[in-house]
mmCIF file of C-alpha atoms and ligand atoms in Angstrom:
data_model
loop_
_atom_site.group_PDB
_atom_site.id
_atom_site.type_symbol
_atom_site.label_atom_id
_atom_site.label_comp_id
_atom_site.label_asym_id
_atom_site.label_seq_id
_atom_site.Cartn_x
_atom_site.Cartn_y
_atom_site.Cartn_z
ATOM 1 C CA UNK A 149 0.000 0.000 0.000
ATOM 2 C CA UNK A 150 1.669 3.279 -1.013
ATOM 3 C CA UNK A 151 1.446 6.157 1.495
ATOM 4 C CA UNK A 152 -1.187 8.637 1.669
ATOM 5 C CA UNK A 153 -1.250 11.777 0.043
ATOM 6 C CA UNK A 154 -2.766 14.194 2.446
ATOM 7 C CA UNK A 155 -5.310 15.464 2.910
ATOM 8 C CA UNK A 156 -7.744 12.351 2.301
ATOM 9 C CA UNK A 157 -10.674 13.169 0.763
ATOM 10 C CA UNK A 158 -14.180 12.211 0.380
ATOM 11 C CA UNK A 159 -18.071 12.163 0.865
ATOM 12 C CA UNK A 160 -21.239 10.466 0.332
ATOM 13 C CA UNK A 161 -22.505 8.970 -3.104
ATOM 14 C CA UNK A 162 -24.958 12.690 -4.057
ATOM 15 C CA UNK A 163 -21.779 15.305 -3.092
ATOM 16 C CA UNK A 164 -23.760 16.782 -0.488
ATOM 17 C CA UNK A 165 -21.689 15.117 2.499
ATOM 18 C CA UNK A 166 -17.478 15.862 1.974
ATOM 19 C CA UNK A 167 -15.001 15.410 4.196
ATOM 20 C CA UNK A 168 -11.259 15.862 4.595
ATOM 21 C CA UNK A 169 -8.368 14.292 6.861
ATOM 22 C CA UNK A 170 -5.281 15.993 7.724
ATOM 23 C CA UNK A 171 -3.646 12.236 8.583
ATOM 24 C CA UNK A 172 -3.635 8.648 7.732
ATOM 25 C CA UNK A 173 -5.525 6.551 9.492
ATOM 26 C CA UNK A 174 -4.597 4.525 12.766
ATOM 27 C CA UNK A 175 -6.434 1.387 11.245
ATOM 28 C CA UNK A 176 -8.118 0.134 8.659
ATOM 29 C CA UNK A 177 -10.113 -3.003 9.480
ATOM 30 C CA UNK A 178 -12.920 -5.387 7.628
ATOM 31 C CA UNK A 179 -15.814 -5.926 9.844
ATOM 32 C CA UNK A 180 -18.744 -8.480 9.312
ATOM 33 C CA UNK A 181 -20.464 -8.105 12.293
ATOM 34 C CA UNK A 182 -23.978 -8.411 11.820
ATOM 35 C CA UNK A 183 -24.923 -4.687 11.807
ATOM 36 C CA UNK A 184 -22.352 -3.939 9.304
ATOM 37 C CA UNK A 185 -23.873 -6.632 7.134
ATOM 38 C CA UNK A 186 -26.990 -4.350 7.111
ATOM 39 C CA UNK A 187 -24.600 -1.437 5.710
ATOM 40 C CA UNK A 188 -22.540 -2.839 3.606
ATOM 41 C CA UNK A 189 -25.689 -4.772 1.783
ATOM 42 C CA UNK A 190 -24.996 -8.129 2.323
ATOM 43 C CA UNK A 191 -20.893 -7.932 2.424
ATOM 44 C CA UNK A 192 -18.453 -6.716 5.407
ATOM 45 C CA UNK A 193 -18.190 -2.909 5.903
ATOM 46 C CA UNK A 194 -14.505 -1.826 5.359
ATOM 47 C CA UNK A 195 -13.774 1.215 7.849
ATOM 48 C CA UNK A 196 -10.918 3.490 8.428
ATOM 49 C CA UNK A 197 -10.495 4.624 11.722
ATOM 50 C CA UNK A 198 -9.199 8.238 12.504
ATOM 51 C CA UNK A 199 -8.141 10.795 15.046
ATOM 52 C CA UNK A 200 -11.749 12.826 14.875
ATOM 53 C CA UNK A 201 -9.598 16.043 15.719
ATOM 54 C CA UNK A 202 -8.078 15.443 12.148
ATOM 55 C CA UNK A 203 -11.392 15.255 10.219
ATOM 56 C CA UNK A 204 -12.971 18.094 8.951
ATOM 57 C CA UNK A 205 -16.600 17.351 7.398
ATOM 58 C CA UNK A 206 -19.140 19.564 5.732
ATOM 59 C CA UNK A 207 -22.948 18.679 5.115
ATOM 60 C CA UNK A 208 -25.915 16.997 7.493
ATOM 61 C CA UNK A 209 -25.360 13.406 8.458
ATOM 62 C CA UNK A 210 -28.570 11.697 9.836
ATOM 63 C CA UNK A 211 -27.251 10.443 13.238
ATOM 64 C CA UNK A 212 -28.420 6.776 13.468
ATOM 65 C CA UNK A 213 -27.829 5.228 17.340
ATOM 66 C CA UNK A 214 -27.538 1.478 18.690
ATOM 67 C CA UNK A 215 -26.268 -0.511 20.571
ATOM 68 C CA UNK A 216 -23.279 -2.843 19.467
ATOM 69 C CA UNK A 217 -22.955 -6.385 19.714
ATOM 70 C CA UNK A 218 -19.794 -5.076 22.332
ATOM 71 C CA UNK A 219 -22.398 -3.507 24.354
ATOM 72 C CA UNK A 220 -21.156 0.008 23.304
ATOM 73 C CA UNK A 221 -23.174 2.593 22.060
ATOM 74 C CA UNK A 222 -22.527 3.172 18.370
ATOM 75 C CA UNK A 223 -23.385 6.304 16.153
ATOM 76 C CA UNK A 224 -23.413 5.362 12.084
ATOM 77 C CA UNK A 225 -23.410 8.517 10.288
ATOM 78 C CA UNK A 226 -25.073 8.309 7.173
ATOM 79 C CA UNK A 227 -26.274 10.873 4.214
ATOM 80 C CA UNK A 228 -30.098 11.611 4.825
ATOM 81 C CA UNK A 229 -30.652 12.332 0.710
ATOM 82 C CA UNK A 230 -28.357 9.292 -1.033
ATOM 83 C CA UNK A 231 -28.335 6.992 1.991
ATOM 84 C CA UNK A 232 -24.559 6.429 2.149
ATOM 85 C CA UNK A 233 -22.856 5.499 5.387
ATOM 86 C CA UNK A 234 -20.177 7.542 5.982
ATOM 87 C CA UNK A 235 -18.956 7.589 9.386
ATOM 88 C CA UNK A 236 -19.075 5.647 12.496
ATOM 89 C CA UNK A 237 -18.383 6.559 16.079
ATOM 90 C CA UNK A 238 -18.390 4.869 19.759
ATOM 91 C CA UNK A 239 -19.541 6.691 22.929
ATOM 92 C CA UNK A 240 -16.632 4.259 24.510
ATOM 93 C CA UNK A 241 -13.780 6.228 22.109
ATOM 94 C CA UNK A 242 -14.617 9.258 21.815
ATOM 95 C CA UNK A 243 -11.672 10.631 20.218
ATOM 96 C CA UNK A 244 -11.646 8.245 17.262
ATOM 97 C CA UNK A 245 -13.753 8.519 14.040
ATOM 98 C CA UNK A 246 -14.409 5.610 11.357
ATOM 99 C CA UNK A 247 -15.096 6.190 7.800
ATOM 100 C CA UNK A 248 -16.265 4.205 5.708
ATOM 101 C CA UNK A 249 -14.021 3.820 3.209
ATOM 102 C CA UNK A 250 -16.244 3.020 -0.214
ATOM 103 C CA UNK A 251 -16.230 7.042 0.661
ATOM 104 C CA UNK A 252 -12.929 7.928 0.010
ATOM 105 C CA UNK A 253 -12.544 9.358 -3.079
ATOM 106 C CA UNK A 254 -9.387 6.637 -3.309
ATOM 107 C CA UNK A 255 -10.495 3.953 -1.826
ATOM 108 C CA UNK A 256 -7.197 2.096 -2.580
ATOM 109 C CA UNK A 257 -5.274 3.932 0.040
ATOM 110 C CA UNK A 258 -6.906 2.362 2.806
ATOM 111 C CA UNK A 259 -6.736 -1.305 2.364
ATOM 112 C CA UNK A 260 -7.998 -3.564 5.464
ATOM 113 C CA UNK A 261 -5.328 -4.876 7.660
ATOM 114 C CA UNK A 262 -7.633 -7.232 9.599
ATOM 115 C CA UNK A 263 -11.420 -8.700 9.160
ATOM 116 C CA UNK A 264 -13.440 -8.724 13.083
ATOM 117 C CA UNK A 265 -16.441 -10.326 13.919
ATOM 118 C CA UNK A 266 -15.670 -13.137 11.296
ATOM 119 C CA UNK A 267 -17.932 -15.544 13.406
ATOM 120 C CA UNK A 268 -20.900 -13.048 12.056
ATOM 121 C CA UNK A 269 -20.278 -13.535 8.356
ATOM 122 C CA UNK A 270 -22.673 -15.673 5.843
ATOM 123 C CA UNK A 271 -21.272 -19.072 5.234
ATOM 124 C CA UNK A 272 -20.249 -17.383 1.539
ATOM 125 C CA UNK A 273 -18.084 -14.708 2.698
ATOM 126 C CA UNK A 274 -14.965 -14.642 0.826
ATOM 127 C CA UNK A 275 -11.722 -13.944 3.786
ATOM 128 C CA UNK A 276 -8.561 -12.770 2.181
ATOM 129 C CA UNK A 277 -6.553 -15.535 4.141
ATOM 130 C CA UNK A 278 -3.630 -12.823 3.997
ATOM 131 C CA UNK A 279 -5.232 -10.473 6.189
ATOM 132 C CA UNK A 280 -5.490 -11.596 9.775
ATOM 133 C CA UNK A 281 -8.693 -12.267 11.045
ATOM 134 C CA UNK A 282 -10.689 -12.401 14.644
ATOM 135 C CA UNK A 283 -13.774 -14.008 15.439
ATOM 136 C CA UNK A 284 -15.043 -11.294 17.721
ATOM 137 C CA UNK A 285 -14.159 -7.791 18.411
ATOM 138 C CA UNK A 286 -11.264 -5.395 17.574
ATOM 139 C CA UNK A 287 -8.298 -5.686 19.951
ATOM 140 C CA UNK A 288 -7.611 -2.092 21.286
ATOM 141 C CA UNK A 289 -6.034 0.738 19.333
ATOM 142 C CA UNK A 290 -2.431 1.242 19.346
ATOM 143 C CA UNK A 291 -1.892 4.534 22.184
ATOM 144 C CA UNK A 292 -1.935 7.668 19.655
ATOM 145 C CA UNK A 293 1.300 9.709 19.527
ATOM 146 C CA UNK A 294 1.363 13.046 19.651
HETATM 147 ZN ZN1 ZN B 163 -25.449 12.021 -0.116
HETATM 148 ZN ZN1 ZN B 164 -19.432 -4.113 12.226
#
């Protein structure tokens, strides 16, 4: 994966959601738990997750709230004209932001470094067996450095 140019751009499908980071992302992670299968229309969502200090974003995003499969309380983000999720947030990390990344207007720069909640998937799901995988949750974030 070549590094990022910043800043990393992007927004929903219609152009009226647009955001842009000022730095790569801390992780970039497949996740077929069974809430993201909702999201991502049958398949895994694929979600970038960012300092939310470095994210700048423009437009109305329909705040959409539930509770996790972790037990945490989740907010997806998602454009209330074309529908597209966009971002994803927990009340238990507040500093951190996810984007989707079918948003970025590359989406090659953020390629998944590990699939979660692989117990969740359908029985067709197709696992890169190069990319790590857990059956459950995310392990924590590595500490951010400043
Ligand atoms: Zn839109
Ligand atoms: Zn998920």
């Amino acid at each position: 994966m070549s590094e990022p140019k910043l800043p990393i751009t992007g927004g929903c499908l219609c152009g009226a959601v647009r955001y842009s980071v000022s730095a790569e992302p801390i992780a970039v992670r497949q996740c077929w738990c069974r809430d993201c299968q909702y999201w991502g229309s049958g398949s895994a969502t694929v979600n970038a997750v960012f300092e939310r200090d470095k994210v700048a974003l423009t437009g109305v995003l329909t705040d959409f709230v539930s509770k996790a499969e972790s037990g945490n309380t989740m907010h997806r983000g998602f454009c209330p004209t074309c529908g597209t999720p966009v971002t994803s947030a927990s009340d238990a990390r507040p500093n951190f932001v996810i984007l989707r990344v079918g948003t970025l207007d590359q989406p090659s720069l953020a390629a998944p470094a590990m699939a979660i909640w692989t117990d969740s998937a359908p029985q067709w799901a197709h696992m890169d067996p190069e990319v790590p995988a857990t059956p459950k949750g995310a392990p924590p974030l590595p500490p951010v450095s400043r």
